[in-house]
Amino acid sequence: VRGLQGPGSGTNLLAGPYVLASTKHFLADGGTHEGRDQGDARISETELRDIHGAPYVPAIEQGVATVMVSFSSWNGTKMTGHKGMLTDVLKNRMNFGGFLVSDWNAHGQVEGCTNASCPKAVNAGLDMYMAPDSWKPLWHSLVAQVKSGEVPMARLDDAVARILRVKMRLGLFEAGKPSTRKYSGDWSLLGHADHRAVARDAVRKSLVLLKNNGSLLPVKAGAHVLVAGDAADDIGRQSGGWTLTWQGTGVKNDQFPGATSIWKGLHDAVTSTGGSAELVADGTFAKKPDVAIVVFGETPYAEFQGDLKTLQLRPELRKPYETMKKLKAQGIPVVAVMVTGRPLFMNPELNVADAFVVAWLPGSEGAGIADLLVQRKDRRAPYDFTGKLPVAWPATARADGPTLFPFGYGLTLAGGAAPWKPLSEDSEVPAEDAGNVYFAGGVPAASWSLQVYGDPADSTRITTVPAAAASGRVRVTAVDHVVQEGARRFAIDSGSAAVGLTTYAPLDLTRETNGDVMLVATLRVDAKPAGAVSFRMGNAAVRATAVEGAKPGDWVSYGVPLKCFAKGGANLGRVEAPFMLRSEGAFTFSLSRVALGTAADRVVACP
């Protein structure tokens, strides 16, 4: 708080030069059931106060000017509408004198409220709505509510006064336009060499070494190095969410001027020692390497999109594991470099790799990884590993499971390590629990059903194969994909028919619609369709021209943005069938997986 705002009693902050600080999210955003974003913290008041409330005491003592209220609930009550917490506790008992702001349209989630009207939030103590797209109707409704007395005038005056006091403390009214202030327009400060040096040093100091069998690291000078894995040359991937875009997805390397990918950092370090480097994502090398470095891990996410039911990578992100196994089978030493925002179950990867490095999210300075992995030009050892685990590393994929590496664990190059003992590769959780996965491995997730429809009144639940449906017009068989019988093949002989996934507990996908989340279906066209094909959700249909024109025989993941279905009239607050693929004529295809995600081979555009 002091770093952002200066002294707790400071004024005219913009001349400091300082900015306002925000402490968030009030309260227990990190204590929700199953770690669900925007979820419910089902905890006692003692735990709420002593654990989650603890940081707010020193923050308020140091004069923090704003507090952002959480989307989440405490024992079933949304914080944004909780007068006991916002007014009685935060403002009165904790003596917070700044203003309270909601999260993005969070007021619309308060019971009895909408994005356009929420007197309950203001009466609870909220001073500023964050209403990016509903501010005008919200203004009209609030004016009417004050005139009617539903929102007391004194409460409105208090909210306005709090906001004005903070702006006056900031010196906003005297500071002039942003374009006239100090540093404005000085583009030379963006990506300045001094700043990049600090960032690169932070990368070096944060990497954690979990395994180094046979002292494989550092890679010796003059070696031929293969760099593989789908995260090796992806600056957006190594930067994570909230990077250029909200979720950090859909960005390319050329959008990061001056940044260095992990591949580029490794290439430059290896060649500077007289060695050579080769980049092939799937590990298919032209020249047999002395060592392979496989970079893999999570794709970017922010907020709810990062929610996991279990502590493991989604299945489609584990392809580099197969690459590691393939390289090891050829006698090539493997260094695994994991890009991730958190520890996950990695026992199979830890077992197969000779060395395992947790890179977290190194951001723009991928060369900081090479600083620790590759011997320097003068043949001295590189910087040593000093990073330690900030939280325990799990031994299984269960959130409440045992610990493999404790908090504070981390090897050094100088310290050596005990001989590696193979780890159990049993995740101890069902594969379908890996996330928002509705269909995988040829079967629907628990509590889901695979259905074939001849018409709306003619549906057949597919539980075993081979099977026939739609009066015999559709035949269902098992086919191999990834694993034996890991997909289902649907042969529609004639007429229209559909394949869908249903559940008896309808889904609420409204929050997932507020972003770039897609319904992702992995399928193979086996015989081109004779008629139109569409993806459907509720009463919304999106024409699947990409499927209609696909080359038979190729497995492809197709992504349909949830926004497409919302625009088409689907009720995303109550989804009983999130996936349906309908064909208006003869069509044969195989289906392997259906899930929510942000990446797909082909994105189906909204009509």
XYZ file of C-alpha atoms in Angstrom:
607
model
C 0.000 0.000 0.000
C 2.817 2.408 0.840
C 4.567 1.581 -2.416
C 1.484 2.558 -4.403
C 0.102 5.400 -2.293
C 3.053 6.636 -0.292
C 2.619 7.467 3.430
C -0.696 6.568 4.997
C -1.498 10.212 5.612
C -0.263 11.379 2.216
C -2.185 13.777 -0.026
C -1.795 15.015 -3.607
C -0.707 11.499 -4.512
C -0.469 12.042 -8.263
C 2.308 14.565 -7.672
C 4.144 11.962 -5.554
C 4.070 10.303 -8.046
C 1.666 7.723 -6.660
C -1.626 6.049 -7.530
C -4.537 4.739 -5.476
C -4.280 1.275 -3.988
C -7.147 -1.222 -3.846
C -7.367 -4.059 -1.347
C -9.482 -6.904 -2.640
C -11.608 -8.949 -2.642
C -13.550 -8.379 0.556
C -14.028 -10.985 2.028
C -12.943 -14.671 1.877
C -12.719 -14.786 -1.922
C -9.925 -17.303 -1.371
C -11.932 -19.447 1.038
C -14.834 -20.557 -1.148
C -16.092 -24.125 -1.247
C -13.966 -26.270 -3.599
C -11.949 -23.143 -4.462
C -14.661 -21.986 -6.844
C -14.376 -18.444 -8.116
C -17.452 -16.347 -7.213
C -18.420 -19.194 -4.896
C -19.531 -19.486 -1.271
C -17.193 -19.414 1.751
C -18.888 -21.851 4.121
C -16.803 -21.006 7.155
C -17.237 -19.734 10.714
C -17.074 -16.066 11.647
C -13.890 -16.784 13.591
C -12.152 -18.168 10.497
C -13.562 -15.340 8.392
C -12.083 -12.785 10.793
C -8.777 -14.371 11.803
C -7.711 -15.751 8.409
C -9.362 -13.802 5.619
C -9.867 -10.535 7.483
C -6.305 -10.340 8.793
C -4.718 -8.476 5.820
C -7.321 -5.714 5.910
C -6.237 -4.440 9.333
C -2.720 -3.312 8.281
C -4.001 -2.200 4.872
C -6.518 0.148 6.494
C -3.892 1.312 9.011
C -1.687 2.327 6.073
C -4.510 4.358 4.560
C -5.646 2.169 1.661
C -8.090 4.332 -0.286
C -10.396 1.752 -1.858
C -11.648 -1.752 -1.129
C -13.193 -3.920 -3.824
C -16.026 -6.131 -2.654
C -15.989 -9.762 -3.727
C -18.309 -11.535 -6.143
C -18.384 -14.350 -3.627
C -20.712 -15.157 -0.740
C -20.313 -15.930 2.931
C -22.580 -18.759 4.050
C -24.990 -18.096 1.197
C -25.138 -14.282 1.259
C -23.475 -12.312 -1.515
C -20.845 -9.938 -0.110
C -21.952 -7.141 -2.460
C -25.306 -7.040 -0.665
C -24.092 -7.879 2.880
C -24.741 -4.827 5.094
C -23.379 -6.557 8.175
C -19.979 -7.024 6.551
C -19.712 -3.858 4.442
C -21.124 -1.251 6.804
C -21.183 -2.730 10.318
C -17.792 -4.451 10.112
C -15.643 -2.789 7.441
C -16.766 0.823 7.719
C -17.792 1.032 11.370
C -15.786 -1.519 13.371
C -12.657 -1.446 11.160
C -12.976 2.312 10.557
C -12.377 2.170 6.800
C -12.689 5.722 5.512
C -12.242 5.227 1.769
C -14.866 4.002 -0.670
C -16.171 0.533 -1.568
C -16.430 -0.525 -5.205
C -18.050 -3.690 -6.521
C -16.480 -6.146 -8.935
C -17.564 -6.315 -12.590
C -21.412 -6.302 -12.541
C -21.308 -8.148 -9.198
C -24.334 -6.188 -7.972
C -26.427 -8.071 -10.548
C -25.789 -11.302 -8.638
C -27.285 -9.981 -5.385
C -30.636 -11.526 -4.554
C -33.481 -9.441 -5.981
C -31.129 -7.368 -8.173
C -30.241 -7.058 -11.842
C -27.338 -5.329 -13.572
C -29.703 -2.403 -14.188
C -31.110 -2.063 -10.658
C -29.711 -2.910 -7.223
C -30.709 -0.671 -4.305
C -29.790 -3.495 -1.911
C -26.060 -3.100 -2.714
C -26.017 0.652 -2.046
C -28.007 0.216 1.151
C -25.549 -2.462 2.243
C -22.709 0.067 2.019
C -21.466 -0.086 -1.577
C -20.287 3.356 -2.735
C -19.522 2.719 -6.402
C -21.057 0.232 -8.799
C -18.703 -1.279 -11.360
C -21.195 -1.215 -14.214
C -19.276 -1.283 -17.507
C -22.264 -1.881 -19.760
C -25.313 -1.127 -17.583
C -24.370 2.230 -16.060
C -27.105 4.253 -17.746
C -30.153 2.180 -16.705
C -28.511 1.768 -13.298
C -28.274 5.571 -12.994
C -31.951 5.971 -13.869
C -33.062 3.299 -11.423
C -30.916 4.712 -8.596
C -32.298 8.231 -9.081
C -35.841 6.842 -8.884
C -34.975 4.768 -5.802
C -33.570 7.798 -3.975
C -36.618 9.908 -4.887
C -38.927 7.185 -3.601
C -36.947 6.796 -0.380
C -35.971 3.181 -1.094
C -32.351 4.380 -0.961
C -32.019 7.029 1.786
C -30.611 10.374 0.656
C -28.122 10.210 3.531
C -26.717 6.947 2.160
C -26.290 8.473 -1.300
C -24.620 11.572 0.196
C -22.239 9.356 2.183
C -21.265 7.365 -0.930
C -20.650 10.504 -3.001
C -18.695 12.153 -0.178
C -16.443 9.120 0.223
C -15.659 9.073 -3.491
C -14.970 12.823 -3.604
C -12.698 12.675 -0.533
C -10.588 9.974 -2.169
C -10.358 11.957 -5.418
C -9.311 15.068 -3.480
C -6.670 13.109 -1.575
C -5.404 11.832 -4.904
C -5.097 15.412 -6.167
C -7.171 14.517 -9.197
C -8.832 17.915 -9.577
C -5.502 19.772 -9.617
C -3.491 17.263 -11.654
C -4.673 18.301 -15.078
C -5.295 15.964 -17.986
C -3.367 12.649 -17.951
C -1.548 13.775 -21.096
C -0.054 16.732 -19.190
C 1.280 14.756 -16.230
C 4.796 13.581 -15.463
C 6.071 10.715 -17.654
C 3.128 11.048 -20.055
C 4.163 10.125 -23.584
C 7.614 8.931 -22.547
C 7.420 5.635 -24.409
C 11.103 4.935 -23.790
C 10.188 3.837 -20.272
C 8.048 0.961 -21.586
C 10.196 -2.165 -21.701
C 13.244 -0.224 -20.516
C 16.395 -2.347 -20.244
C 16.675 -1.650 -16.507
C 13.137 -2.890 -15.945
C 13.679 -5.995 -18.068
C 16.800 -6.792 -16.048
C 14.753 -6.749 -12.846
C 12.111 -8.978 -14.449
C 14.737 -11.431 -15.701
C 16.307 -11.589 -12.257
C 12.856 -12.308 -10.806
C 12.519 -15.254 -13.199
C 15.880 -16.664 -12.119
C 14.986 -16.369 -8.446
C 11.508 -17.888 -8.769
C 12.292 -21.112 -10.684
C 12.007 -24.234 -8.517
C 14.045 -27.377 -9.218
C 12.185 -30.547 -8.187
C 14.394 -33.175 -9.837
C 17.901 -33.332 -11.341
C 18.827 -36.973 -11.878
C 22.448 -37.574 -12.758
C 23.165 -33.842 -12.476
C 21.723 -33.370 -15.976
C 21.477 -29.640 -15.336
C 23.096 -27.404 -16.304
C 23.158 -28.406 -19.980
C 26.807 -28.645 -20.971
C 28.414 -26.125 -23.287
C 28.499 -27.124 -26.957
C 25.523 -29.517 -26.720
C 22.921 -30.033 -29.438
C 19.622 -29.296 -27.697
C 16.139 -30.184 -28.852
C 13.456 -27.828 -27.507
C 9.975 -29.354 -27.650
C 6.532 -28.919 -26.104
C 3.582 -26.720 -27.010
C 4.602 -23.932 -24.592
C 8.200 -23.522 -25.758
C 7.694 -20.619 -28.162
C 4.556 -18.927 -26.826
C 5.024 -15.657 -24.909
C 1.300 -15.375 -24.216
C 1.337 -18.848 -22.691
C 4.286 -18.034 -20.429
C 2.634 -14.761 -19.375
C -0.748 -16.115 -18.284
C -4.078 -14.349 -17.828
C -4.637 -10.583 -17.659
C -1.998 -10.141 -20.383
C -3.156 -7.977 -23.319
C -6.521 -9.753 -23.146
C -8.651 -10.574 -20.107
C -7.995 -14.303 -20.160
C -4.562 -13.935 -21.798
C -5.680 -15.953 -24.812
C -5.661 -15.203 -28.523
C -2.334 -13.323 -28.506
C 0.767 -13.875 -30.632
C 4.475 -13.386 -29.990
C 4.696 -10.314 -32.209
C 2.308 -8.525 -29.853
C 5.072 -8.541 -27.199
C 7.785 -6.246 -28.627
C 11.140 -6.835 -26.976
C 9.978 -9.931 -25.095
C 11.800 -13.271 -25.239
C 10.129 -16.657 -25.474
C 11.552 -19.594 -23.552
C 12.726 -21.076 -26.879
C 14.499 -17.885 -27.915
C 16.240 -17.644 -24.538
C 17.398 -21.261 -24.741
C 18.510 -20.925 -28.366
C 20.621 -17.861 -27.653
C 22.182 -19.407 -24.541
C 23.012 -22.720 -26.221
C 24.479 -21.205 -29.398
C 26.571 -18.751 -27.373
C 28.476 -21.773 -25.965
C 29.157 -23.190 -29.432
C 26.195 -25.568 -29.308
C 23.115 -25.786 -31.501
C 19.391 -25.822 -30.829
C 16.373 -27.167 -32.710
C 12.699 -26.339 -32.048
C 10.152 -29.052 -32.836
C 6.974 -29.031 -30.733
C 6.270 -32.764 -30.968
C 9.922 -33.801 -30.504
C 10.443 -35.151 -34.025
C 14.066 -34.108 -34.453
C 16.250 -33.828 -37.563
C 19.470 -34.512 -35.648
C 19.578 -36.647 -32.521
C 20.016 -34.260 -29.579
C 22.298 -34.595 -26.602
C 19.439 -33.446 -24.416
C 15.792 -32.458 -24.917
C 14.036 -29.647 -23.051
C 10.241 -30.085 -23.121
C 8.208 -27.010 -22.165
C 4.584 -27.705 -21.249
C 1.857 -26.844 -18.755
C -1.259 -24.756 -18.326
C -2.812 -22.437 -20.869
C -3.661 -18.879 -19.740
C -6.692 -18.243 -17.580
C -8.116 -15.551 -15.331
C -10.743 -15.836 -12.625
C -13.334 -18.609 -13.046
C -11.760 -19.992 -16.183
C -8.971 -21.329 -14.006
C -11.345 -23.267 -11.759
C -10.318 -26.906 -11.437
C -12.255 -29.727 -9.833
C -9.040 -31.645 -9.402
C -5.333 -30.796 -9.291
C -4.335 -31.866 -12.788
C -3.845 -30.618 -16.309
C -6.711 -30.963 -18.726
C -6.221 -34.064 -20.936
C -5.516 -32.067 -24.106
C -2.558 -30.374 -22.382
C -0.770 -33.651 -21.639
C 0.465 -34.301 -25.185
C 4.020 -33.217 -24.219
C 4.051 -36.101 -21.735
C 3.830 -38.482 -24.690
C 6.683 -36.525 -26.288
C 8.814 -37.032 -23.172
C 8.143 -40.770 -23.200
C 8.994 -40.982 -26.898
C 12.299 -39.176 -26.388
C 13.236 -41.263 -23.363
C 12.566 -44.437 -25.336
C 15.229 -43.235 -27.792
C 17.778 -42.790 -25.017
C 17.601 -38.991 -24.928
C 17.834 -37.260 -21.523
C 14.778 -35.069 -20.884
C 14.445 -31.808 -18.960
C 10.799 -30.921 -18.208
C 9.981 -27.216 -17.801
C 6.469 -26.611 -16.495
C 4.609 -23.342 -17.093
C 1.861 -23.071 -14.495
C 0.056 -20.817 -12.079
C -0.067 -23.454 -9.337
C 1.255 -26.860 -8.273
C -0.560 -29.773 -9.933
C -0.365 -33.566 -9.908
C 2.658 -34.318 -12.101
C 3.851 -37.759 -10.955
C 3.943 -39.315 -14.469
C 5.943 -36.362 -15.825
C 8.234 -36.345 -12.786
C 8.919 -40.039 -13.265
C 9.763 -39.859 -16.964
C 11.849 -36.654 -16.919
C 15.473 -36.672 -15.783
C 15.151 -33.091 -14.526
C 12.003 -31.148 -13.653
C 11.823 -27.357 -13.334
C 8.761 -25.354 -12.295
C 8.902 -22.095 -14.251
C 5.579 -20.682 -13.026
C 4.678 -17.754 -15.352
C 7.961 -16.081 -16.356
C 6.261 -13.414 -18.471
C 8.255 -11.474 -21.023
C 11.731 -12.617 -19.919
C 12.004 -16.232 -21.058
C 15.785 -15.871 -21.125
C 15.762 -16.004 -17.338
C 15.042 -19.725 -17.625
C 18.042 -20.325 -19.855
C 20.193 -18.541 -17.277
C 19.666 -21.487 -14.927
C 19.407 -24.352 -17.420
C 22.396 -23.780 -19.682
C 26.088 -23.595 -18.835
C 27.494 -20.167 -19.625
C 29.892 -19.324 -22.412
C 32.858 -19.282 -20.039
C 31.837 -22.856 -19.044
C 31.152 -21.841 -15.482
C 27.935 -23.129 -13.998
C 24.906 -20.874 -14.517
C 23.152 -19.094 -11.689
C 22.050 -21.665 -9.128
C 18.423 -22.401 -8.250
C 17.239 -20.505 -5.185
C 13.464 -20.688 -5.659
C 11.359 -22.606 -3.134
C 7.787 -23.868 -3.348
C 5.356 -21.196 -2.109
C 2.811 -23.921 -1.339
C 2.980 -27.707 -0.961
C 3.125 -29.821 -4.137
C 0.424 -32.535 -4.285
C 1.068 -36.284 -4.450
C -2.373 -36.940 -5.987
C -4.941 -34.907 -7.885
C -7.214 -34.725 -4.845
C -7.465 -31.275 -3.297
C -7.328 -32.800 0.180
C -4.731 -35.417 -0.734
C -1.224 -36.030 0.581
C 1.826 -33.854 -0.054
C 4.694 -34.886 -2.335
C 6.990 -31.879 -1.793
C 6.416 -29.628 1.240
C 6.128 -25.862 1.367
C 9.613 -24.378 1.010
C 11.054 -27.331 -0.947
C 13.511 -26.741 -3.777
C 16.788 -28.305 -4.917
C 19.979 -26.523 -5.899
C 22.559 -27.477 -8.506
C 25.263 -27.435 -5.880
C 23.357 -29.449 -3.288
C 22.635 -32.569 -5.313
C 19.660 -34.807 -4.579
C 18.840 -38.244 -3.219
C 18.343 -41.039 -5.799
C 14.910 -40.798 -7.416
C 12.281 -43.241 -6.244
C 9.461 -43.848 -8.770
C 6.195 -42.206 -7.747
C 2.721 -43.678 -7.911
C 0.995 -42.471 -11.081
C -2.507 -42.997 -9.710
C -4.180 -39.576 -9.590
C -6.853 -41.029 -7.271
C -9.596 -39.144 -9.116
C -11.768 -40.119 -12.120
C -10.528 -38.763 -15.433
C -13.811 -36.974 -16.130
C -13.347 -34.830 -13.018
C -10.435 -32.936 -14.590
C -12.593 -29.869 -15.240
C -15.670 -28.767 -17.162
C -15.566 -31.968 -19.195
C -18.882 -33.455 -20.296
C -17.672 -36.298 -22.492
C -14.252 -37.984 -22.614
C -12.786 -41.382 -23.344
C -15.944 -42.471 -25.156
C -18.267 -41.970 -22.172
C -20.186 -39.066 -20.645
C -19.107 -37.627 -17.290
C -20.825 -38.777 -14.121
C -24.529 -37.714 -13.989
C -24.509 -37.035 -17.749
C -26.224 -38.946 -20.557
C -25.311 -39.461 -24.208
C -28.438 -39.169 -26.358
C -29.308 -39.712 -30.015
C -32.392 -37.909 -31.360
C -34.367 -38.843 -34.458
C -36.764 -35.999 -33.680
C -37.546 -34.141 -30.427
C -39.924 -36.898 -29.301
C -37.625 -39.747 -30.346
C -34.540 -39.962 -28.137
C -32.350 -42.921 -27.214
C -29.887 -42.945 -24.343
C -26.653 -44.675 -25.387
C -25.173 -46.709 -22.533
C -23.526 -49.591 -24.391
C -22.225 -50.080 -27.902
C -22.926 -51.162 -30.549
C -26.341 -49.539 -30.463
C -29.031 -48.333 -32.849
C -31.279 -45.294 -32.530
C -33.726 -43.100 -34.454
C -35.688 -46.110 -35.706
C -32.470 -47.715 -36.891
C -31.289 -44.714 -38.930
C -28.351 -44.066 -36.575
C -25.756 -46.686 -35.638
C -23.352 -46.096 -32.721
C -20.062 -47.986 -32.364
C -16.787 -47.627 -30.450
C -13.595 -46.390 -32.137
C -10.090 -45.788 -30.841
C -8.767 -42.319 -30.091
C -5.937 -41.629 -27.619
C -6.951 -44.832 -25.840
C -8.703 -48.011 -26.946
C -12.384 -47.303 -27.627
C -11.796 -43.696 -26.544
C -14.460 -42.287 -28.900
C -17.916 -43.062 -30.301
C -18.790 -43.238 -33.990
C -22.216 -42.115 -35.183
C -23.382 -43.209 -38.642
C -26.541 -41.352 -39.715
C -27.904 -43.196 -42.756
C -30.597 -40.735 -43.847
C -32.793 -37.882 -42.710
C -32.082 -35.526 -39.860
C -30.695 -36.647 -36.501
C -28.771 -35.233 -33.567
C -26.292 -36.342 -30.923
C -26.389 -34.601 -27.555
C -25.283 -34.616 -23.921
C -27.831 -33.982 -21.180
C -27.925 -33.716 -17.401
C -30.680 -33.761 -14.796
C -28.987 -30.934 -12.876
C -29.083 -27.925 -15.255
C -25.901 -25.855 -15.553
C -25.566 -22.136 -14.939
C -23.083 -20.907 -17.555
C -23.843 -17.194 -17.297
C -20.496 -16.268 -15.768
C -18.636 -18.341 -18.381
C -20.430 -16.314 -21.060
C -18.759 -13.160 -19.718
C -15.476 -13.865 -21.540
C -14.075 -15.964 -24.376
C -15.069 -19.387 -23.048
C -16.100 -21.849 -25.739
C -17.855 -25.168 -26.001
C -15.068 -27.320 -27.469
C -15.898 -30.577 -29.251
C -13.168 -32.888 -30.525
C -14.449 -34.932 -33.447
C -13.477 -36.582 -36.704
C -15.499 -36.393 -39.908
C -15.598 -39.921 -41.310
C -17.899 -39.212 -44.256
C -18.908 -35.742 -45.429
C -22.433 -34.661 -44.449
C -25.153 -34.629 -47.062
C -26.896 -31.647 -45.453
C -26.336 -28.754 -43.077
C -24.684 -29.382 -39.708
C -25.163 -27.199 -36.638
C -24.054 -26.950 -33.022
C -26.987 -26.344 -30.677
C -27.551 -25.296 -27.093
C -31.109 -24.850 -25.908
C -33.032 -23.058 -28.644
C -29.903 -21.528 -30.219
C -28.221 -22.991 -33.293
C -24.848 -22.129 -34.858
C -24.112 -23.399 -38.368
C -21.003 -25.623 -38.319
C -19.621 -24.839 -41.770
C -16.133 -25.782 -40.540
C -17.399 -29.299 -39.879
C -19.227 -29.457 -43.194
C -16.010 -28.635 -45.067
C -13.615 -30.689 -42.960
C -11.259 -33.235 -44.439
C -12.414 -36.755 -43.525
C -10.079 -38.678 -41.264
C -8.632 -35.794 -39.212
C -9.328 -35.299 -35.526
C -10.128 -31.611 -34.956
C -11.327 -29.616 -31.943
C -14.091 -27.160 -32.840
C -14.844 -24.268 -30.476
C -18.138 -22.374 -30.350
C -18.047 -19.249 -28.116
C -20.777 -19.412 -25.488
C -21.629 -15.844 -26.482
C -22.859 -17.236 -29.814
C -25.461 -19.359 -28.063
C -26.443 -16.478 -25.767
C -26.950 -14.190 -28.760
C -29.021 -16.929 -30.351
C -31.460 -16.920 -27.457
C -30.197 -19.790 -25.298
C -30.868 -19.472 -21.559
C -27.298 -19.806 -20.274
C -28.573 -19.690 -16.694
C -30.262 -23.073 -17.087
C -28.583 -25.379 -19.588
C -29.807 -28.965 -19.655
C -28.051 -29.923 -22.888
C -24.822 -27.932 -23.402
C -23.883 -29.902 -26.503
C -25.891 -31.036 -29.478
C -24.641 -31.698 -32.994
C -27.441 -31.917 -35.540
C -27.205 -33.069 -39.147
C -29.942 -32.487 -41.727
C -28.797 -35.412 -43.833
C -26.617 -38.517 -43.910
C -23.429 -37.980 -41.935
C -20.815 -40.152 -40.229
C -18.549 -38.746 -37.535
C -16.684 -39.822 -34.414
C -16.797 -37.894 -31.131
C -13.961 -38.013 -28.589
C -14.424 -35.142 -26.153
C -16.756 -32.289 -25.216
C -15.735 -29.649 -22.665
C -15.534 -25.946 -21.929
C -12.265 -24.269 -22.896
C -10.608 -21.267 -24.503
C -8.518 -22.908 -27.200
C -9.599 -24.915 -30.221
C -8.158 -25.912 -33.574
C -11.017 -24.140 -35.330
C -13.321 -21.517 -33.870
C -16.861 -21.530 -35.243
C -17.858 -17.910 -35.812
C -21.139 -16.487 -34.566
C -23.660 -15.917 -37.357
